[in-house]
Amino acid sequence: MILRSMTATFGGLDRATLTLGEGLNLLELPNEAGKSTWCAFLRAMFYGLESRKGGALSERNRYLPWSGAAMSGSLDLLWQGREVTLRRFPKGSDPFGGFQAVYTGTEEPVPGLTAQNVGERVLGVTKEVFQRTCFLPQGGLWVDASGDLERRVAALASSGEEDVSYSDAEGRLRDWRNRLQSNRAVGALPRLRERRAQLQERRRELLEARGRALRAQEELEARSAELAQAEADLALHARWEELLQLARRRQSYEDAARRLARAEEALDRARADAQTAQAALPAAASPLP
């Protein structure tokens, strides 16, 4: 972010313009010439008017234009690579409550910039941090407590980044751990531990059941192999029995064939003997001479 110029109707400044150059800008002016007023105006453009502190006069009264004109101002700057104009003006009862953020020369609104967040968005710090680091009002540095500044300093010391705080992260983690471990509130961690124990028990039961199933499968495969072997043996036995019966039948057939052959031979001999006897019979029966 680079400041270009400021135009203010603010306290003793009446439509006054302050143009800033590159690098460090120093204002060397006599007392009551407006140096502190310009600083207050710059802070008010980014963060609005300060409310009353203790018995001090509020800034809306302290910086009412001496000329009687309405309090207003504009601020030209370079932000995110584009020229931007910020404007503040009266709104209702707030003399500096109106706000506009437009791209310079276009009147096109800058998305996301409002009267409430313009300081933090453009400068990257809260008002407390700005007032304790970048803005030193007349009278010295404020010394009242500022948790935001302390957190940013601690973050720089612990992490090297203003928006990353080791202590904040540690605190959040500690809170989360306490909530998770809370027995009184039945935190998530006890429930998860109980659920883990249930799942572990269920896992043990499933592993045991799986072991039994594997053993049963092995037993089934063994019995199936025995059954297959028995069926094969039975089939072989049946085949051997069939072959044995065939062999027996063949033996019986061969025995019968041999007996038949012997009977036929005996029959043939008997026929031959009969023929011989019949041939001899007529000679024996003829009359004697």
mmCIF file of C-alpha atoms in Angstrom:
data_model
loop_
_atom_site.group_PDB
_atom_site.id
_atom_site.type_symbol
_atom_site.label_atom_id
_atom_site.label_comp_id
_atom_site.label_asym_id
_atom_site.label_seq_id
_atom_site.Cartn_x
_atom_site.Cartn_y
_atom_site.Cartn_z
ATOM 1 C CA MET A 1 0.000 0.000 0.000
ATOM 2 C CA ILE A 2 1.337 3.453 -0.972
ATOM 3 C CA LEU A 3 -0.275 6.732 0.117
ATOM 4 C CA ARG A 4 -0.619 9.287 -2.673
ATOM 5 C CA SER A 5 -2.425 12.304 -1.171
ATOM 6 C CA MET A 6 -4.946 13.412 1.467
ATOM 7 C CA THR A 7 -7.618 16.123 1.304
ATOM 8 C CA ALA A 8 -9.255 17.109 4.605
ATOM 9 C CA THR A 9 -11.896 19.291 6.094
ATOM 10 C CA PHE A 10 -10.994 18.288 9.606
ATOM 11 C CA GLY A 11 -10.303 20.534 12.611
ATOM 12 C CA GLY A 12 -8.118 23.387 11.488
ATOM 13 C CA LEU A 13 -7.746 21.854 7.997
ATOM 14 C CA ASP A 14 -10.203 23.402 5.534
ATOM 15 C CA ARG A 15 -10.177 21.525 2.206
ATOM 16 C CA ALA A 16 -6.423 21.250 2.679
ATOM 17 C CA THR A 17 -4.450 18.799 0.526
ATOM 18 C CA LEU A 18 -1.262 16.988 1.473
ATOM 19 C CA THR A 19 0.568 15.261 -1.372
ATOM 20 C CA LEU A 20 3.041 12.570 -0.399
ATOM 21 C CA GLY A 21 6.095 11.518 -2.339
ATOM 22 C CA GLU A 22 7.969 8.249 -2.513
ATOM 23 C CA GLY A 23 9.859 7.040 0.544
ATOM 24 C CA LEU A 24 9.781 8.788 3.921
ATOM 25 C CA ASN A 25 7.747 11.997 4.170
ATOM 26 C CA LEU A 26 8.512 14.489 6.964
ATOM 27 C CA LEU A 27 6.275 17.410 7.947
ATOM 28 C CA GLU A 28 8.260 20.310 9.343
ATOM 29 C CA LEU A 29 5.735 22.932 10.345
ATOM 30 C CA PRO A 30 5.280 25.420 13.190
ATOM 31 C CA ASN A 31 3.188 24.600 16.218
ATOM 32 C CA GLU A 32 -0.572 24.467 15.545
ATOM 33 C CA ALA A 33 0.110 24.209 11.813
ATOM 34 C CA GLY A 34 -1.718 20.884 11.539
ATOM 35 C CA LYS A 35 0.881 18.112 11.933
ATOM 36 C CA SER A 36 -1.041 16.220 14.642
ATOM 37 C CA THR A 37 -4.320 16.949 12.862
ATOM 38 C CA TRP A 38 -3.058 15.303 9.698
ATOM 39 C CA CYS A 39 -2.036 12.242 11.734
ATOM 40 C CA ALA A 40 -5.443 12.097 13.435
ATOM 41 C CA PHE A 41 -7.143 12.549 10.065
ATOM 42 C CA LEU A 42 -5.163 9.660 8.558
ATOM 43 C CA ARG A 43 -6.109 7.376 11.437
ATOM 44 C CA ALA A 44 -9.765 8.465 11.229
ATOM 45 C CA MET A 45 -9.854 7.764 7.479
ATOM 46 C CA PHE A 46 -8.797 4.174 8.106
ATOM 47 C CA TYR A 47 -10.488 3.425 11.447
ATOM 48 C CA GLY A 48 -13.080 6.142 12.075
ATOM 49 C CA LEU A 49 -13.229 8.670 14.912
ATOM 50 C CA GLU A 50 -12.073 7.754 18.404
ATOM 51 C CA SER A 51 -14.711 7.727 21.114
ATOM 52 C CA ARG A 52 -14.197 9.656 24.342
ATOM 53 C CA LYS A 53 -11.544 8.237 26.705
ATOM 54 C CA GLY A 54 -11.958 9.165 30.352
ATOM 55 C CA GLY A 55 -12.628 12.850 30.618
ATOM 56 C CA ALA A 56 -11.035 13.698 27.254
ATOM 57 C CA LEU A 57 -13.012 15.444 24.551
ATOM 58 C CA SER A 58 -14.303 13.086 21.871
ATOM 59 C CA GLU A 59 -12.738 13.428 18.431
ATOM 60 C CA ARG A 60 -16.062 14.266 16.792
ATOM 61 C CA ASN A 61 -16.036 17.449 18.899
ATOM 62 C CA ARG A 62 -12.300 18.004 18.979
ATOM 63 C CA TYR A 63 -11.917 17.917 15.200
ATOM 64 C CA LEU A 64 -15.079 19.730 14.149
ATOM 65 C CA PRO A 65 -13.971 21.957 11.264
ATOM 66 C CA TRP A 66 -13.144 25.438 12.457
ATOM 67 C CA SER A 67 -14.651 26.818 9.306
ATOM 68 C CA GLY A 68 -18.093 25.448 10.211
ATOM 69 C CA ALA A 69 -18.131 23.205 7.139
ATOM 70 C CA ALA A 70 -19.071 19.525 7.361
ATOM 71 C CA MET A 71 -16.322 17.178 8.379
ATOM 72 C CA SER A 72 -15.092 15.235 5.326
ATOM 73 C CA GLY A 73 -11.999 13.944 3.653
ATOM 74 C CA SER A 74 -10.532 11.774 0.930
ATOM 75 C CA LEU A 75 -7.472 9.607 0.697
ATOM 76 C CA ASP A 76 -5.797 8.478 -2.541
ATOM 77 C CA LEU A 77 -3.605 5.394 -2.386
ATOM 78 C CA LEU A 78 -2.234 2.455 -4.355
ATOM 79 C CA TRP A 79 -3.589 -0.861 -3.104
ATOM 80 C CA GLN A 80 -3.357 -4.310 -4.673
ATOM 81 C CA GLY A 81 -1.924 -2.814 -7.833
ATOM 82 C CA ARG A 82 -4.770 -0.307 -8.407
ATOM 83 C CA GLU A 83 -5.373 3.323 -7.520
ATOM 84 C CA VAL A 84 -8.082 3.641 -4.870
ATOM 85 C CA THR A 85 -9.847 6.659 -3.349
ATOM 86 C CA LEU A 86 -11.310 6.471 0.156
ATOM 87 C CA ARG A 87 -13.905 9.065 1.215
ATOM 88 C CA ARG A 88 -15.534 9.840 4.538
ATOM 89 C CA PHE A 89 -18.364 12.308 5.142
ATOM 90 C CA PRO A 90 -21.258 12.927 7.556
ATOM 91 C CA LYS A 91 -23.947 10.300 7.939
ATOM 92 C CA GLY A 92 -26.825 10.800 10.358
ATOM 93 C CA SER A 93 -25.555 11.914 13.719
ATOM 94 C CA ASP A 94 -22.017 10.706 12.961
ATOM 95 C CA PRO A 95 -19.997 13.562 11.398
ATOM 96 C CA PHE A 96 -17.603 11.050 9.795
ATOM 97 C CA GLY A 97 -19.870 8.003 9.460
ATOM 98 C CA GLY A 98 -20.365 7.995 5.693
ATOM 99 C CA PHE A 99 -17.853 5.994 3.662
ATOM 100 C CA GLN A 100 -16.967 5.233 0.057
ATOM 101 C CA ALA A 101 -14.148 3.227 -1.483
ATOM 102 C CA VAL A 102 -13.869 3.564 -5.272
ATOM 103 C CA TYR A 103 -11.262 3.000 -7.920
ATOM 104 C CA THR A 104 -9.776 6.416 -8.610
ATOM 105 C CA GLY A 105 -11.309 8.170 -11.616
ATOM 106 C CA THR A 106 -13.967 5.498 -12.238
ATOM 107 C CA GLU A 107 -16.360 5.701 -9.257
ATOM 108 C CA GLU A 108 -16.404 1.926 -9.410
ATOM 109 C CA PRO A 109 -16.824 0.570 -5.838
ATOM 110 C CA VAL A 110 -13.955 -1.465 -4.439
ATOM 111 C CA PRO A 111 -15.401 -4.846 -3.403
ATOM 112 C CA GLY A 112 -15.083 -5.790 0.239
ATOM 113 C CA LEU A 113 -13.998 -2.411 1.658
ATOM 114 C CA THR A 114 -16.336 -0.952 4.273
ATOM 115 C CA ALA A 115 -16.121 1.747 6.918
ATOM 116 C CA GLN A 116 -15.606 -0.962 9.538
ATOM 117 C CA ASN A 117 -12.881 -3.045 7.865
ATOM 118 C CA VAL A 118 -11.000 -0.644 5.589
ATOM 119 C CA GLY A 119 -8.125 -0.158 8.044
ATOM 120 C CA GLU A 120 -7.544 -3.857 8.653
ATOM 121 C CA ARG A 121 -7.987 -4.751 4.974
ATOM 122 C CA VAL A 122 -5.673 -2.078 3.583
ATOM 123 C CA LEU A 123 -3.076 -1.870 6.377
ATOM 124 C CA GLY A 124 -3.332 -5.461 7.580
ATOM 125 C CA VAL A 125 -3.528 -4.550 11.298
ATOM 126 C CA THR A 126 -6.218 -3.686 13.812
ATOM 127 C CA LYS A 127 -6.663 -0.179 15.127
ATOM 128 C CA GLU A 128 -4.939 -1.055 18.422
ATOM 129 C CA VAL A 129 -1.864 -2.377 16.628
ATOM 130 C CA PHE A 130 -1.811 0.629 14.284
ATOM 131 C CA GLN A 131 -1.942 3.067 17.201
ATOM 132 C CA ARG A 132 0.836 1.257 19.050
ATOM 133 C CA THR A 133 3.200 0.786 16.114
ATOM 134 C CA CYS A 134 2.578 2.976 13.084
ATOM 135 C CA PHE A 135 0.823 5.892 14.768
ATOM 136 C CA LEU A 136 2.477 7.752 17.632
ATOM 137 C CA PRO A 137 0.157 10.540 18.770
ATOM 138 C CA GLN A 138 1.341 13.680 20.465
ATOM 139 C CA GLY A 139 2.169 12.750 24.029
ATOM 140 C CA GLY A 140 3.898 9.440 23.306
ATOM 141 C CA LEU A 141 3.023 5.804 23.001
ATOM 142 C CA TRP A 142 -0.133 4.474 24.591
ATOM 143 C CA VAL A 143 0.657 2.010 27.341
ATOM 144 C CA ASP A 144 -2.786 0.595 28.127
ATOM 145 C CA ALA A 145 -3.228 -3.151 27.707
ATOM 146 C CA SER A 146 -3.739 -4.458 24.199
ATOM 147 C CA GLY A 147 -4.285 -8.172 23.821
ATOM 148 C CA ASP A 148 -4.180 -7.954 20.045
ATOM 149 C CA LEU A 149 -0.736 -6.321 20.020
ATOM 150 C CA GLU A 150 0.579 -8.785 22.578
ATOM 151 C CA ARG A 151 -0.711 -11.687 20.492
ATOM 152 C CA ARG A 152 0.893 -10.292 17.349
ATOM 153 C CA VAL A 153 4.245 -9.736 19.069
ATOM 154 C CA ALA A 154 4.105 -13.255 20.540
ATOM 155 C CA ALA A 155 3.165 -14.627 17.129
ATOM 156 C CA LEU A 156 6.142 -12.871 15.509
ATOM 157 C CA ALA A 157 8.440 -14.253 18.180
ATOM 158 C CA SER A 158 7.121 -17.818 17.949
ATOM 159 C CA SER A 159 6.190 -18.283 14.302
ATOM 160 C CA GLY A 160 7.659 -15.328 12.389
ATOM 161 C CA GLU A 161 4.179 -14.308 11.189
ATOM 162 C CA GLU A 162 1.784 -11.872 12.812
ATOM 163 C CA ASP A 163 -1.354 -13.843 12.030
ATOM 164 C CA VAL A 164 0.014 -17.225 13.140
ATOM 165 C CA SER A 165 0.289 -17.426 16.917
ATOM 166 C CA TYR A 166 1.865 -20.455 18.557
ATOM 167 C CA SER A 167 0.164 -19.681 21.881
ATOM 168 C CA ASP A 168 -3.259 -19.293 20.232
ATOM 169 C CA ALA A 169 -2.799 -22.523 18.348
ATOM 170 C CA GLU A 170 -1.597 -24.280 21.493
ATOM 171 C CA GLY A 171 -4.568 -22.914 23.433
ATOM 172 C CA ARG A 172 -7.039 -24.081 20.810
ATOM 173 C CA LEU A 173 -5.424 -27.508 20.711
ATOM 174 C CA ARG A 174 -5.531 -27.701 24.512
ATOM 175 C CA ASP A 175 -9.218 -26.720 24.508
ATOM 176 C CA TRP A 176 -9.971 -29.321 21.849
ATOM 177 C CA ARG A 177 -8.080 -31.956 23.836
ATOM 178 C CA ASN A 178 -9.975 -31.048 27.007
ATOM 179 C CA ARG A 179 -13.284 -31.214 25.197
ATOM 180 C CA LEU A 180 -12.337 -34.513 23.628
ATOM 181 C CA GLN A 181 -11.189 -35.987 26.938
ATOM 182 C CA SER A 182 -13.969 -34.555 29.091
ATOM 183 C CA ASN A 183 -15.610 -37.373 31.023
ATOM 184 C CA ARG A 184 -18.116 -35.063 32.647
ATOM 185 C CA ALA A 185 -19.443 -33.895 29.302
ATOM 186 C CA VAL A 186 -18.965 -37.345 27.781
ATOM 187 C CA GLY A 187 -16.394 -35.986 25.365
ATOM 188 C CA ALA A 188 -15.722 -37.413 21.968
ATOM 189 C CA LEU A 189 -12.474 -39.092 23.003
ATOM 190 C CA PRO A 190 -14.012 -41.340 25.708
ATOM 191 C CA ARG A 191 -16.772 -42.260 23.292
ATOM 192 C CA LEU A 192 -14.222 -43.002 20.607
ATOM 193 C CA ARG A 193 -12.174 -45.096 23.032
ATOM 194 C CA GLU A 194 -15.261 -47.068 24.027
ATOM 195 C CA ARG A 195 -16.156 -47.498 20.386
ATOM 196 C CA ARG A 196 -12.581 -48.591 19.648
ATOM 197 C CA ALA A 197 -12.787 -51.201 22.423
ATOM 198 C CA GLN A 198 -16.069 -52.464 20.984
ATOM 199 C CA LEU A 199 -14.594 -52.626 17.510
ATOM 200 C CA GLN A 200 -11.499 -54.417 18.799
ATOM 201 C CA GLU A 201 -13.679 -57.003 20.552
ATOM 202 C CA ARG A 202 -15.761 -57.397 17.425
ATOM 203 C CA ARG A 203 -12.578 -57.751 15.391
ATOM 204 C CA ARG A 204 -11.337 -60.462 17.764
ATOM 205 C CA GLU A 205 -14.637 -62.328 17.405
ATOM 206 C CA LEU A 206 -14.513 -62.023 13.630
ATOM 207 C CA LEU A 207 -10.911 -63.258 13.554
ATOM 208 C CA GLU A 208 -11.866 -66.253 15.660
ATOM 209 C CA ALA A 209 -14.871 -66.931 13.429
ATOM 210 C CA ARG A 210 -12.632 -66.573 10.383
ATOM 211 C CA GLY A 211 -10.190 -69.076 11.909
ATOM 212 C CA ARG A 212 -12.996 -71.531 12.546
ATOM 213 C CA ALA A 213 -14.289 -71.011 9.033
ATOM 214 C CA LEU A 214 -10.817 -71.650 7.588
ATOM 215 C CA ARG A 215 -10.426 -74.801 9.654
ATOM 216 C CA ALA A 216 -13.896 -75.960 8.608
ATOM 217 C CA GLN A 217 -12.993 -75.239 4.988
ATOM 218 C CA GLU A 218 -9.808 -77.265 5.324
ATOM 219 C CA GLU A 219 -11.774 -80.105 6.941
ATOM 220 C CA LEU A 220 -14.353 -79.953 4.180
ATOM 221 C CA GLU A 221 -11.655 -80.055 1.526
ATOM 222 C CA ALA A 222 -10.027 -83.041 3.271
ATOM 223 C CA ARG A 223 -13.341 -84.897 3.519
ATOM 224 C CA SER A 224 -14.102 -84.012 -0.092
ATOM 225 C CA ALA A 225 -10.724 -85.453 -1.139
ATOM 226 C CA GLU A 226 -11.452 -88.621 0.893
ATOM 227 C CA LEU A 227 -14.884 -88.870 -0.704
ATOM 228 C CA ALA A 228 -13.416 -88.486 -4.165
ATOM 229 C CA GLN A 229 -10.815 -91.167 -3.408
ATOM 230 C CA ALA A 230 -13.501 -93.458 -2.005
ATOM 231 C CA GLU A 231 -15.650 -92.962 -5.074
ATOM 232 C CA ALA A 232 -12.655 -93.670 -7.286
ATOM 233 C CA ASP A 233 -11.871 -96.825 -5.265
ATOM 234 C CA LEU A 234 -15.511 -97.885 -5.445
ATOM 235 C CA ALA A 235 -15.596 -97.394 -9.178
ATOM 236 C CA LEU A 236 -12.359 -99.389 -9.534
ATOM 237 C CA HIS A 237 -13.746 -102.139 -7.313
ATOM 238 C CA ALA A 238 -16.919 -102.244 -9.344
ATOM 239 C CA ARG A 239 -14.845 -102.515 -12.513
ATOM 240 C CA TRP A 240 -12.712 -105.282 -11.029
ATOM 241 C CA GLU A 241 -15.873 -107.077 -9.901
ATOM 242 C CA GLU A 242 -17.278 -106.785 -13.373
ATOM 243 C CA LEU A 243 -14.060 -108.087 -14.912
ATOM 244 C CA LEU A 244 -14.005 -110.916 -12.380
ATOM 245 C CA GLN A 245 -17.525 -111.898 -13.249
ATOM 246 C CA LEU A 246 -16.644 -111.808 -16.933
ATOM 247 C CA ALA A 247 -13.606 -113.961 -16.252
ATOM 248 C CA ARG A 248 -15.739 -116.415 -14.304
ATOM 249 C CA ARG A 249 -18.292 -116.556 -17.068
ATOM 250 C CA ARG A 250 -15.541 -117.094 -19.606
ATOM 251 C CA GLN A 251 -14.084 -119.873 -17.491
ATOM 252 C CA SER A 252 -17.516 -121.452 -17.190
ATOM 253 C CA TYR A 253 -17.978 -121.147 -20.936
ATOM 254 C CA GLU A 254 -14.631 -122.719 -21.642
ATOM 255 C CA ASP A 255 -15.360 -125.547 -19.184
ATOM 256 C CA ALA A 256 -18.729 -126.160 -20.830
ATOM 257 C CA ALA A 257 -17.120 -126.067 -24.268
ATOM 258 C CA ARG A 258 -14.562 -128.665 -23.185
ATOM 259 C CA ARG A 259 -17.280 -130.891 -21.725
ATOM 260 C CA LEU A 260 -19.265 -130.485 -24.903
ATOM 261 C CA ALA A 261 -16.264 -131.438 -26.979
ATOM 262 C CA ARG A 262 -15.670 -134.510 -24.848
ATOM 263 C CA ALA A 263 -19.336 -135.434 -25.079
ATOM 264 C CA GLU A 264 -19.261 -135.038 -28.826
ATOM 265 C CA GLU A 265 -16.155 -137.212 -28.985
ATOM 266 C CA ALA A 266 -17.870 -139.826 -26.832
ATOM 267 C CA LEU A 267 -20.941 -139.621 -29.010
ATOM 268 C CA ASP A 268 -18.859 -140.055 -32.112
ATOM 269 C CA ARG A 269 -17.153 -143.153 -30.613
ATOM 270 C CA ALA A 270 -20.523 -144.552 -29.582
ATOM 271 C CA ARG A 271 -21.859 -144.105 -33.085
ATOM 272 C CA ALA A 272 -18.814 -145.715 -34.516
ATOM 273 C CA ASP A 273 -19.176 -148.641 -32.157
ATOM 274 C CA ALA A 274 -22.854 -148.921 -33.010
ATOM 275 C CA GLN A 275 -22.145 -148.977 -36.693
ATOM 276 C CA THR A 276 -19.524 -151.586 -36.155
ATOM 277 C CA ALA A 277 -21.879 -153.659 -34.109
ATOM 278 C CA GLN A 278 -24.714 -153.287 -36.590
ATOM 279 C CA ALA A 279 -22.442 -154.273 -39.425
ATOM 280 C CA ALA A 280 -21.459 -157.403 -37.588
ATOM 281 C CA LEU A 281 -24.995 -158.277 -36.583
ATOM 282 C CA PRO A 282 -26.371 -159.660 -39.961
ATOM 283 C CA ALA A 283 -23.558 -162.155 -40.278
ATOM 284 C CA ALA A 284 -24.285 -163.547 -36.972
ATOM 285 C CA ALA A 285 -28.018 -163.827 -37.603
ATOM 286 C CA SER A 286 -27.809 -165.634 -41.008
ATOM 287 C CA PRO A 287 -29.019 -169.475 -41.030
ATOM 288 C CA LEU A 288 -26.479 -172.209 -40.857
ATOM 289 C CA PRO A 289 -25.840 -174.083 -44.049
#
